[in-house]
mmCIF file of C-alpha atoms in Angstrom:
data_model
loop_
_atom_site.group_PDB
_atom_site.id
_atom_site.type_symbol
_atom_site.label_atom_id
_atom_site.label_comp_id
_atom_site.label_asym_id
_atom_site.label_seq_id
_atom_site.Cartn_x
_atom_site.Cartn_y
_atom_site.Cartn_z
ATOM 1 C CA MET B 1 28.107 18.180 16.704
ATOM 2 C CA SER B 2 25.888 15.264 16.901
ATOM 3 C CA LEU B 3 23.074 14.396 13.813
ATOM 4 C CA HIS B 4 20.300 15.485 16.741
ATOM 5 C CA ALA B 5 21.952 18.735 17.195
ATOM 6 C CA THR B 6 22.583 19.078 13.596
ATOM 7 C CA LEU B 7 18.800 18.730 12.905
ATOM 8 C CA SER B 8 18.084 20.835 15.600
ATOM 9 C CA THR B 9 19.807 23.805 14.435
ATOM 10 C CA SER B 10 19.237 23.492 10.668
ATOM 11 C CA ALA B 11 18.038 26.426 8.835
ATOM 12 C CA GLY B 12 16.841 26.675 5.188
ATOM 13 C CA SER B 13 16.294 23.168 4.263
ATOM 14 C CA PRO B 14 13.580 22.443 1.877
ATOM 15 C CA THR B 15 10.416 20.770 4.054
ATOM 16 C CA VAL B 16 6.965 19.630 3.622
ATOM 17 C CA ASP B 17 6.263 22.848 4.971
ATOM 18 C CA THR B 18 8.170 25.323 2.950
ATOM 19 C CA VAL B 19 8.670 23.816 -0.551
ATOM 20 C CA ASN B 20 7.077 26.168 -3.313
ATOM 21 C CA GLU B 21 3.581 24.773 -3.682
ATOM 22 C CA ALA B 22 3.783 26.079 -7.180
ATOM 23 C CA SER B 23 5.896 23.357 -8.313
ATOM 24 C CA ASP B 24 5.387 21.419 -11.030
ATOM 25 C CA VAL B 25 4.466 17.944 -9.616
ATOM 26 C CA VAL B 26 2.328 19.277 -6.936
ATOM 27 C CA ALA B 27 0.274 21.429 -9.247
ATOM 28 C CA ILE B 28 0.009 18.637 -11.504
ATOM 29 C CA ALA B 29 -1.119 16.260 -8.322
ATOM 30 C CA GLN B 30 -3.693 19.177 -7.174
ATOM 31 C CA GLY B 31 -4.875 19.207 -10.606
ATOM 32 C CA LEU B 32 -5.633 15.383 -10.551
ATOM 33 C CA ALA B 33 -7.268 15.507 -6.960
ATOM 34 C CA PRO B 34 -10.632 16.056 -8.146
ATOM 35 C CA LYS B 35 -11.068 12.809 -10.729
ATOM 36 C CA LEU B 36 -9.213 10.595 -8.221
ATOM 37 C CA ALA B 37 -11.374 11.348 -5.351
ATOM 38 C CA ALA B 38 -14.478 10.941 -7.635
ATOM 39 C CA ARG B 39 -13.858 7.250 -7.885
ATOM 40 C CA THR B 40 -11.697 6.363 -4.731
ATOM 41 C CA ALA B 41 -14.932 5.000 -2.893
ATOM 42 C CA GLU B 42 -15.782 2.543 -5.935
ATOM 43 C CA PHE B 43 -12.027 1.268 -5.818
ATOM 44 C CA ASP B 44 -12.521 0.857 -1.979
ATOM 45 C CA GLU B 45 -16.098 -0.842 -1.950
ATOM 46 C CA ASN B 46 -15.234 -3.322 -4.686
ATOM 47 C CA ASP B 47 -11.517 -4.331 -3.485
ATOM 48 C CA ARG B 48 -10.337 -2.991 -6.919
ATOM 49 C CA PHE B 49 -6.876 -1.637 -8.111
ATOM 50 C CA VAL B 50 -6.991 2.168 -8.919
ATOM 51 C CA ALA B 51 -5.779 1.329 -12.481
ATOM 52 C CA GLU B 52 -7.452 4.355 -14.187
ATOM 53 C CA ASN B 53 -5.976 6.341 -11.631
ATOM 54 C CA TYR B 54 -2.611 5.254 -12.411
ATOM 55 C CA VAL B 55 -3.451 6.084 -16.153
ATOM 56 C CA LEU B 56 -3.934 9.637 -15.168
ATOM 57 C CA LEU B 57 -0.677 9.511 -13.153
ATOM 58 C CA LYS B 58 1.371 8.749 -16.116
ATOM 59 C CA GLU B 59 -0.297 10.723 -18.463
ATOM 60 C CA ALA B 60 0.283 13.804 -16.261
ATOM 61 C CA GLY B 61 4.120 12.620 -16.285
ATOM 62 C CA LEU B 62 4.288 12.004 -12.580
ATOM 63 C CA VAL B 63 5.740 8.760 -13.034
ATOM 64 C CA GLU B 64 9.136 10.476 -14.048
ATOM 65 C CA ALA B 65 8.338 13.214 -11.331
ATOM 66 C CA GLY B 66 11.531 12.126 -9.392
ATOM 67 C CA VAL B 67 14.025 11.506 -12.379
ATOM 68 C CA PRO B 68 16.472 14.075 -12.735
ATOM 69 C CA ARG B 69 15.695 16.745 -15.757
ATOM 70 C CA GLU B 70 19.220 16.028 -17.444
ATOM 71 C CA LEU B 71 17.549 12.132 -17.679
ATOM 72 C CA GLY B 72 14.794 13.190 -18.934
ATOM 73 C CA GLY B 73 12.358 13.599 -15.830
ATOM 74 C CA LYS B 74 10.748 16.510 -13.825
ATOM 75 C CA GLY B 75 13.295 17.077 -11.502
ATOM 76 C CA ALA B 76 11.780 16.839 -8.024
ATOM 77 C CA GLY B 77 13.606 16.589 -4.816
ATOM 78 C CA ILE B 78 12.361 14.680 -1.871
ATOM 79 C CA PRO B 79 10.271 17.206 -0.363
ATOM 80 C CA GLU B 80 8.418 18.145 -3.673
ATOM 81 C CA LEU B 81 7.825 14.472 -4.014
ATOM 82 C CA ALA B 82 6.503 14.089 -0.271
ATOM 83 C CA ASN B 83 4.177 17.275 -1.128
ATOM 84 C CA MET B 84 2.743 15.470 -4.079
ATOM 85 C CA LEU B 85 1.849 12.287 -2.611
ATOM 86 C CA ARG B 86 0.463 14.359 0.474
ATOM 87 C CA MET B 87 -2.047 16.206 -2.168
ATOM 88 C CA LEU B 88 -2.763 12.306 -3.703
ATOM 89 C CA ALA B 89 -3.484 11.070 -0.654
ATOM 90 C CA GLN B 90 -5.832 13.523 0.259
ATOM 91 C CA ALA B 91 -7.916 12.359 -2.799
ATOM 92 C CA CYS B 92 -7.250 8.710 -2.955
ATOM 93 C CA GLY B 93 -4.898 7.298 -0.151
ATOM 94 C CA SER B 94 -4.882 3.769 -2.047
ATOM 95 C CA THR B 95 -3.596 5.788 -5.032
ATOM 96 C CA ALA B 96 -1.004 7.873 -3.143
ATOM 97 C CA LEU B 97 0.189 4.885 -1.097
ATOM 98 C CA ALA B 98 0.672 2.665 -4.402
ATOM 99 C CA PHE B 99 2.296 5.308 -5.917
ATOM 100 C CA SER B 100 4.865 5.990 -3.020
ATOM 101 C CA MET B 101 6.495 2.652 -3.865
ATOM 102 C CA HIS B 102 7.351 3.470 -7.185
ATOM 103 C CA THR B 103 8.339 7.259 -6.113
ATOM 104 C CA HIS B 104 10.609 5.947 -3.585
ATOM 105 C CA GLN B 105 12.135 3.284 -6.001
ATOM 106 C CA VAL B 106 13.034 6.153 -8.241
ATOM 107 C CA ALA B 107 13.977 8.421 -5.635
ATOM 108 C CA ILE B 108 16.643 5.887 -4.170
ATOM 109 C CA PRO B 109 18.638 5.294 -7.393
ATOM 110 C CA VAL B 110 18.648 8.989 -8.273
ATOM 111 C CA TRP B 111 20.219 9.663 -4.599
ATOM 112 C CA ARG B 112 22.899 7.385 -5.894
ATOM 113 C CA TRP B 113 23.351 8.725 -9.107
ATOM 114 C CA ARG B 114 23.664 12.066 -7.659
ATOM 115 C CA HIS B 115 26.034 11.235 -4.258
ATOM 116 C CA GLN B 116 27.783 8.279 -5.133
ATOM 117 C CA LYS B 117 28.305 8.830 -8.875
ATOM 118 C CA ILE B 118 27.238 5.289 -9.989
ATOM 119 C CA ALA B 119 26.767 5.443 -13.719
ATOM 120 C CA ALA B 120 25.032 2.228 -13.924
ATOM 121 C CA ILE B 121 21.984 3.534 -12.660
ATOM 122 C CA GLU B 122 21.468 6.067 -15.230
ATOM 123 C CA PRO B 123 19.992 3.534 -18.050
ATOM 124 C CA LEU B 124 17.113 2.768 -15.455
ATOM 125 C CA LEU B 125 16.461 6.355 -14.910
ATOM 126 C CA ARG B 126 16.341 7.191 -18.334
ATOM 127 C CA ARG B 127 13.774 4.293 -19.018
ATOM 128 C CA VAL B 128 11.712 5.542 -16.289
ATOM 129 C CA ALA B 129 11.202 8.920 -18.025
ATOM 130 C CA ALA B 130 11.271 7.924 -21.476
ATOM 131 C CA GLU B 131 9.186 4.511 -21.194
ATOM 132 C CA ARG B 132 6.935 5.768 -18.004
ATOM 133 C CA LEU B 133 8.189 2.576 -16.351
ATOM 134 C CA ILE B 134 6.410 1.455 -13.124
ATOM 135 C CA LEU B 135 8.873 0.069 -10.426
ATOM 136 C CA LEU B 136 7.413 -2.176 -7.583
ATOM 137 C CA SER B 137 8.620 -2.537 -4.201
ATOM 138 C CA SER B 138 7.661 -5.466 -1.898
ATOM 139 C CA GLY B 139 7.594 -4.023 0.879
ATOM 140 C CA GLY B 140 8.288 -5.664 4.311
ATOM 141 C CA SER B 141 8.801 -9.081 2.667
ATOM 142 C CA ASP B 142 11.996 -8.055 1.103
ATOM 143 C CA TRP B 143 13.503 -6.357 4.702
ATOM 144 C CA ILE B 144 16.543 -6.741 5.965
ATOM 145 C CA GLY B 145 15.972 -10.489 6.559
ATOM 146 C CA GLY B 146 15.219 -11.008 2.569
ATOM 147 C CA SER B 147 13.153 -13.764 1.303
ATOM 148 C CA GLY B 148 12.897 -16.269 -1.384
ATOM 149 C CA ARG B 149 15.498 -18.587 -2.789
ATOM 150 C CA ALA B 150 18.194 -18.222 -5.679
ATOM 151 C CA THR B 151 19.711 -21.137 -7.270
ATOM 152 C CA LYS B 152 23.069 -20.855 -8.586
ATOM 153 C CA VAL B 153 23.447 -21.920 -12.127
ATOM 154 C CA ASP B 154 25.714 -21.340 -15.080
ATOM 155 C CA GLY B 155 25.709 -17.165 -15.947
ATOM 156 C CA GLY B 156 23.224 -16.706 -13.019
ATOM 157 C CA TYR B 157 20.489 -17.472 -10.840
ATOM 158 C CA ARG B 158 17.053 -19.144 -10.770
ATOM 159 C CA ILE B 159 14.938 -17.397 -8.536
ATOM 160 C CA SER B 160 11.500 -18.910 -6.638
ATOM 161 C CA ALA B 161 9.699 -16.516 -4.343
ATOM 162 C CA ARG B 162 6.312 -15.312 -3.180
ATOM 163 C CA LYS B 163 6.570 -11.537 -2.400
ATOM 164 C CA GLY B 164 3.835 -9.906 -0.847
ATOM 165 C CA PHE B 165 2.336 -6.397 -0.107
ATOM 166 C CA THR B 166 3.478 -5.536 -3.574
ATOM 167 C CA SER B 167 1.236 -2.561 -4.091
ATOM 168 C CA GLY B 168 0.290 -1.473 -8.011
ATOM 169 C CA ALA B 169 1.352 -5.002 -8.863
ATOM 170 C CA GLU B 170 -0.861 -5.299 -11.608
ATOM 171 C CA ALA B 171 0.497 -2.084 -13.366
ATOM 172 C CA GLY B 172 4.433 -2.970 -12.596
ATOM 173 C CA ASP B 173 6.882 -3.239 -15.043
ATOM 174 C CA LEU B 174 10.053 -3.959 -12.936
ATOM 175 C CA LEU B 175 9.596 -5.480 -9.119
ATOM 176 C CA MET B 176 13.217 -4.447 -7.284
ATOM 177 C CA THR B 177 13.381 -7.151 -5.414
ATOM 178 C CA GLY B 178 16.044 -9.581 -3.920
ATOM 179 C CA ALA B 179 16.491 -13.588 -2.934
ATOM 180 C CA VAL B 180 18.769 -15.523 -0.726
ATOM 181 C CA VAL B 181 21.038 -17.565 -2.450
ATOM 182 C CA GLU B 182 20.689 -21.279 -1.534
ATOM 183 C CA GLY B 183 23.121 -22.600 0.969
ATOM 184 C CA THR B 184 24.474 -19.200 1.934
ATOM 185 C CA ASN B 185 23.888 -16.218 4.110
ATOM 186 C CA THR B 186 23.953 -13.789 1.093
ATOM 187 C CA VAL B 187 21.003 -12.053 -0.366
ATOM 188 C CA ILE B 188 21.348 -10.804 -3.945
ATOM 189 C CA HIS B 189 19.198 -7.868 -4.967
ATOM 190 C CA PHE B 190 18.074 -7.304 -8.935
ATOM 191 C CA ALA B 191 14.933 -6.268 -11.192
ATOM 192 C CA ALA B 192 12.380 -8.876 -12.178
ATOM 193 C CA PRO B 193 10.520 -8.216 -15.189
ATOM 194 C CA MET B 194 6.797 -8.442 -14.537
ATOM 195 C CA LYS B 195 5.570 -9.538 -18.180
ATOM 196 C CA ALA B 196 7.923 -12.381 -17.911
ATOM 197 C CA PRO B 197 6.130 -15.686 -17.900
ATOM 198 C CA GLU B 198 8.317 -16.686 -14.773
ATOM 199 C CA VAL B 199 6.350 -14.018 -12.905
ATOM 200 C CA ARG B 200 2.528 -14.044 -11.854
ATOM 201 C CA VAL B 201 0.307 -11.866 -9.654
ATOM 202 C CA GLU B 202 -2.031 -14.002 -7.018
ATOM 203 C CA GLN B 203 -4.935 -11.671 -6.172
ATOM 204 C CA THR B 204 -4.618 -11.992 -2.097
ATOM 205 C CA TRP B 205 -5.527 -8.469 -1.293
ATOM 206 C CA LYS B 206 -8.372 -8.198 0.680
ATOM 207 C CA VAL B 207 -7.893 -6.385 3.708
ATOM 208 C CA LEU B 208 -9.289 -3.396 6.231
ATOM 209 C CA GLY B 209 -7.953 -0.446 4.740
ATOM 210 C CA MET B 210 -6.006 0.774 1.698
ATOM 211 C CA ARG B 211 -7.915 -1.706 -0.666
ATOM 212 C CA GLY B 212 -7.318 -0.319 -4.011
ATOM 213 C CA THR B 213 -3.492 -0.261 -3.488
ATOM 214 C CA GLY B 214 -3.715 -3.845 -5.278
ATOM 215 C CA SER B 215 -0.698 -5.096 -2.939
ATOM 216 C CA ASN B 216 -1.302 -8.486 -4.294
ATOM 217 C CA ASP B 217 1.200 -11.406 -3.888
ATOM 218 C CA VAL B 218 3.878 -11.661 -6.609
ATOM 219 C CA VAL B 219 4.958 -15.353 -7.533
ATOM 220 C CA ILE B 220 8.358 -15.974 -8.906
ATOM 221 C CA ASP B 221 9.009 -19.363 -10.581
ATOM 222 C CA ASN B 222 12.395 -20.390 -11.670
ATOM 223 C CA LEU B 223 12.941 -17.017 -12.937
ATOM 224 C CA PHE B 224 16.604 -16.552 -14.288
ATOM 225 C CA ILE B 225 18.794 -13.599 -13.430
ATOM 226 C CA PRO B 226 21.766 -13.112 -15.454
ATOM 227 C CA GLU B 227 24.837 -12.167 -13.228
ATOM 228 C CA ALA B 228 25.131 -8.765 -14.863
ATOM 229 C CA GLY B 229 21.456 -8.552 -13.981
ATOM 230 C CA VAL B 230 22.385 -8.541 -9.969
ATOM 231 C CA ALA B 231 22.864 -4.844 -8.586
ATOM 232 C CA PHE B 232 24.404 -5.848 -5.182
ATOM 233 C CA SER B 233 24.847 -8.326 -2.678
ATOM 234 C CA ARG B 234 24.841 -8.160 0.956
ATOM 235 C CA SER B 235 24.653 -10.615 3.981
ATOM 236 C CA ALA B 236 20.982 -11.601 4.925
ATOM 237 C CA GLY B 237 19.810 -10.366 8.827
ATOM 238 C CA GLU B 238 22.060 -7.228 9.108
ATOM 239 C CA TRP B 239 21.482 -3.573 7.817
ATOM 240 C CA HIS B 240 24.115 -3.331 4.918
ATOM 241 C CA PRO B 241 24.895 0.731 3.559
ATOM 242 C CA VAL B 242 22.542 0.125 0.410
ATOM 243 C CA PHE B 243 19.589 -0.620 3.163
ATOM 244 C CA GLN B 244 20.367 2.625 5.359
ATOM 245 C CA ILE B 245 20.334 4.652 2.079
ATOM 246 C CA ILE B 246 16.903 2.902 1.361
ATOM 247 C CA ALA B 247 15.381 3.837 5.134
ATOM 248 C CA THR B 248 16.507 7.089 4.986
ATOM 249 C CA ILE B 249 14.856 7.934 1.429
ATOM 250 C CA ALA B 250 12.065 5.765 1.463
ATOM 251 C CA PHE B 251 9.794 6.248 4.630
ATOM 252 C CA PRO B 252 9.510 10.024 4.479
ATOM 253 C CA LEU B 253 7.683 9.363 1.263
ATOM 254 C CA ILE B 254 5.781 6.586 2.613
ATOM 255 C CA TYR B 255 4.779 8.654 5.392
ATOM 256 C CA ALA B 256 3.771 11.626 3.842
ATOM 257 C CA VAL B 257 0.858 9.782 2.187
ATOM 258 C CA TYR B 258 -0.304 8.974 6.135
ATOM 259 C CA LEU B 259 -0.160 12.508 7.040
ATOM 260 C CA GLY B 260 -2.341 13.304 3.521
ATOM 261 C CA VAL B 261 -4.950 10.715 4.947
ATOM 262 C CA ALA B 262 -4.815 12.731 8.540
ATOM 263 C CA GLU B 263 -4.757 16.192 6.323
ATOM 264 C CA ARG B 264 -8.234 14.716 5.112
ATOM 265 C CA ALA B 265 -9.997 13.267 7.822
ATOM 266 C CA ARG B 266 -9.343 16.779 9.599
ATOM 267 C CA ASP B 267 -10.967 18.362 6.782
ATOM 268 C CA LEU B 268 -13.713 16.292 6.287
ATOM 269 C CA ALA B 269 -14.322 16.145 10.203
ATOM 270 C CA VAL B 270 -14.402 19.943 10.427
ATOM 271 C CA ASP B 271 -16.769 20.583 7.806
ATOM 272 C CA LEU B 272 -19.409 17.798 9.460
ATOM 273 C CA ALA B 273 -18.776 19.672 12.838
ATOM 274 C CA LYS B 274 -19.448 23.156 11.569
ATOM 275 C CA ARG B 275 -23.227 21.941 10.721
ATOM 276 C CA LYS B 276 -23.816 21.690 13.823
ATOM 277 C CA ALA B 277 -23.787 24.493 17.340
ATOM 278 C CA PRO B 278 -20.584 23.905 19.187
ATOM 279 C CA THR B 279 -20.326 22.551 22.418
ATOM 280 C CA PRO B 280 -17.314 22.307 25.130
ATOM 281 C CA HIS B 281 -16.877 18.350 23.997
ATOM 282 C CA SER B 282 -16.819 19.352 20.303
ATOM 283 C CA LEU B 283 -14.107 21.995 21.012
ATOM 284 C CA ASP B 284 -12.133 19.780 22.863
ATOM 285 C CA LEU B 285 -12.300 17.502 20.446
ATOM 286 C CA ALA B 286 -11.169 19.655 17.597
ATOM 287 C CA GLY B 287 -8.246 21.147 19.632
ATOM 288 C CA ARG B 288 -6.923 17.551 20.262
ATOM 289 C CA MET B 289 -7.167 16.509 16.672
ATOM 290 C CA GLU B 290 -5.799 19.798 15.608
ATOM 291 C CA THR B 291 -2.419 19.198 17.944
ATOM 292 C CA SER B 292 -2.274 15.523 16.848
ATOM 293 C CA LEU B 293 -2.410 16.629 13.353
ATOM 294 C CA ARG B 294 0.327 19.447 14.015
ATOM 295 C CA ALA B 295 2.549 16.842 15.753
ATOM 296 C CA ALA B 296 2.272 14.515 12.704
ATOM 297 C CA ARG B 297 3.295 17.218 10.272
ATOM 298 C CA LEU B 298 6.196 18.334 12.712
ATOM 299 C CA ALA B 299 7.623 14.671 13.167
ATOM 300 C CA HIS B 300 7.408 14.317 9.127
ATOM 301 C CA ARG B 301 9.188 17.766 8.936
ATOM 302 C CA TRP B 302 12.049 16.143 10.799
ATOM 303 C CA MET B 303 12.227 13.005 8.641
ATOM 304 C CA LEU B 304 12.741 15.541 5.597
ATOM 305 C CA GLU B 305 15.387 17.409 7.295
ATOM 306 C CA THR B 306 17.104 14.034 7.773
ATOM 307 C CA VAL B 307 17.055 13.155 4.240
ATOM 308 C CA ASP B 308 18.530 16.641 3.535
ATOM 309 C CA LEU B 309 21.381 15.865 5.328
ATOM 310 C CA ASN B 310 22.496 13.437 2.574
ATOM 311 C CA ALA B 311 24.421 11.268 4.984
ATOM 312 C CA PRO B 312 22.862 7.793 4.940
ATOM 313 C CA SER B 313 23.714 6.072 7.891
ATOM 314 C CA ALA B 314 22.928 4.217 11.170
ATOM 315 C CA ASP B 315 22.195 7.513 12.776
ATOM 316 C CA THR B 316 19.893 8.803 9.824
ATOM 317 C CA VAL B 317 17.787 5.908 9.930
ATOM 318 C CA ASN B 318 17.416 5.961 13.918
ATOM 319 C CA GLU B 319 15.798 9.583 13.046
ATOM 320 C CA VAL B 320 13.897 8.557 10.377
ATOM 321 C CA MET B 321 12.372 5.837 12.376
ATOM 322 C CA ILE B 322 11.784 8.206 15.168
ATOM 323 C CA GLY B 323 9.890 10.309 13.024
ATOM 324 C CA ARG B 324 7.872 7.211 11.314
ATOM 325 C CA SER B 325 6.901 6.387 14.640
ATOM 326 C CA LEU B 326 5.754 9.841 15.405
ATOM 327 C CA VAL B 327 3.941 10.291 12.419
ATOM 328 C CA ALA B 328 2.090 7.164 12.455
ATOM 329 C CA ASP B 329 0.940 7.480 16.313
ATOM 330 C CA HIS B 330 0.061 11.320 15.624
ATOM 331 C CA ALA B 331 -1.986 10.474 12.154
ATOM 332 C CA ILE B 332 -3.729 7.496 13.886
ATOM 333 C CA ARG B 333 -4.824 9.627 16.709
ATOM 334 C CA THR B 334 -5.723 12.467 14.244
ATOM 335 C CA VAL B 335 -8.285 10.011 12.484
ATOM 336 C CA GLU B 336 -9.829 9.050 15.295
ATOM 337 C CA LEU B 337 -10.273 12.241 17.147
ATOM 338 C CA ALA B 338 -11.570 13.302 13.533
ATOM 339 C CA LEU B 339 -13.997 10.619 13.446
ATOM 340 C CA GLU B 340 -15.154 11.326 17.284
ATOM 341 C CA LEU B 341 -15.513 14.894 16.153
ATOM 342 C CA GLY B 342 -17.811 13.924 13.153
ATOM 343 C CA GLY B 343 -20.058 12.320 15.137
ATOM 344 C CA GLY B 344 -22.710 10.056 13.558
ATOM 345 C CA MET B 345 -22.393 11.286 10.405
ATOM 346 C CA GLY B 346 -18.656 10.501 10.128
ATOM 347 C CA PHE B 347 -19.954 6.679 10.586
ATOM 348 C CA TYR B 348 -21.600 6.816 7.165
ATOM 349 C CA ARG B 349 -19.496 5.650 3.997
ATOM 350 C CA ARG B 350 -20.748 8.430 2.225
ATOM 351 C CA ASN B 351 -18.934 10.723 4.074
ATOM 352 C CA GLY B 352 -15.405 9.261 3.576
ATOM 353 C CA LEU B 353 -14.354 9.549 7.068
ATOM 354 C CA GLU B 354 -14.854 5.870 7.904
ATOM 355 C CA ARG B 355 -12.635 5.065 4.790
ATOM 356 C CA CYS B 356 -9.661 7.570 5.946
ATOM 357 C CA PHE B 357 -10.218 5.578 9.279
ATOM 358 C CA ARG B 358 -9.272 2.158 7.760
ATOM 359 C CA ASP B 359 -6.924 3.253 5.301
ATOM 360 C CA ILE B 360 -4.840 4.927 8.052
ATOM 361 C CA GLN B 361 -4.256 2.049 9.950
ATOM 362 C CA ALA B 362 -1.974 0.850 7.468
ATOM 363 C CA ALA B 363 0.687 3.063 9.057
ATOM 364 C CA ARG B 364 1.220 0.401 11.587
ATOM 365 C CA PHE B 365 2.684 -2.087 9.527
ATOM 366 C CA HIS B 366 5.288 -0.718 7.533
ATOM 367 C CA PRO B 367 9.119 -0.979 9.237
ATOM 368 C CA LEU B 368 10.161 -0.499 11.353
ATOM 369 C CA GLN B 369 7.405 -1.488 13.384
ATOM 370 C CA THR B 370 6.736 -0.147 17.100
ATOM 371 C CA GLY B 371 8.918 -2.917 18.659
ATOM 372 C CA PRO B 372 12.043 -3.128 16.499
ATOM 373 C CA GLN B 373 11.638 0.761 16.257
ATOM 374 C CA ALA B 374 12.361 1.397 20.104
ATOM 375 C CA GLN B 375 14.749 -1.204 20.404
ATOM 376 C CA TYR B 376 16.934 0.398 17.661
ATOM 377 C CA ALA B 377 16.346 4.187 19.430
ATOM 378 C CA GLY B 378 17.482 2.457 22.662
ATOM 379 C CA ALA B 379 20.702 0.551 21.403
ATOM 380 C CA MET B 380 21.848 4.123 19.566
ATOM 381 C CA ALA B 381 21.284 5.824 22.987
ATOM 382 C CA LEU B 382 23.110 3.210 25.082
ATOM 383 C CA GLY B 383 25.573 2.637 22.453
ATOM 384 C CA HIS B 384 24.813 -0.609 21.430
ATOM 385 C CA PRO B 385 25.287 -2.052 17.807
ATOM 386 C CA VAL B 386 22.278 -1.919 15.656
ATOM 387 C CA ALA B 387 23.355 -3.884 12.765
ATOM 388 C CA THR B 388 20.929 -6.740 13.437
ATOM 389 C CA ILE B 389 18.144 -4.602 15.114
ATOM 390 C CA PHE B 390 15.261 -4.802 12.250
#
């Protein structure tokens, strides 16, 4: 049976719609929502990182949400984590998006620890739970092509790099990153300690939306990484099995945030629309908005069902990335329709819709973006190689 058929006939898999809403991490996120929502406008208007919200996330135990219980965490699975992020996004998109980067950087080693029995990962997960470490991802700047320079020296490497889109950089403890070994086509992957003197954050994040994520550049200047600190190595410019795991697990979590932003926009628009007498036009807008939101939810469910197969591969990357494009398209359209349904009142900052409109635009820019995603899906359909499509 094909992967597509397997997903189409799967039953009983935990999904965003069926996961127990009373689970600890979702309930905690719901409890935090009013506090997060109360100050999201202030972060947005001042281009300020959501530092105070991170304090709340730490105090509430959400930093260790995805760490297995036997390692000191809360043991939440991918569907629960996705629901947690959706709840956070409905309150503050920036907090949720920044935190999704930590969340997936925990979920990926958890999957490898559980399913590949890689014992070397266990100390990191125990530290995340015990010390409430924040893990960072440098997003697209560390994608398949690799970035930065690693110079081989006695006992290890010297790293120099600029890592953009590092959400939550100010709050981070470890940057999970990589660099291309000088004179080779090899990328090494490692954790860079954010408190090292060779690592600094440059305040570059002045953007359209998701302004509170603090996705600044991290500059690494001649940082020493010992040989023992290299987690794995791969060829630059082509998919590696670890990146198939990363893509399969990370993007359903990241795009749960955009689904949550779209849901928030829908609720705000409905509230504004109900203050006026309905018209055929408003009913049409509301109906199309609901339809787009349902499509985004269904696509996100598909992404979660793909994760639930526990078989990362080129096939699961394809399914997740198709879902990623569908969630992005329909979430963006949902918010566009919500803004139109809200009418002139939706144009005022105080009502929150225009912030949702700006925040949702970021859904366009994560990999695989529109062109590479279509090329990847097309190559899969026609039986062509996908190893260098990213």
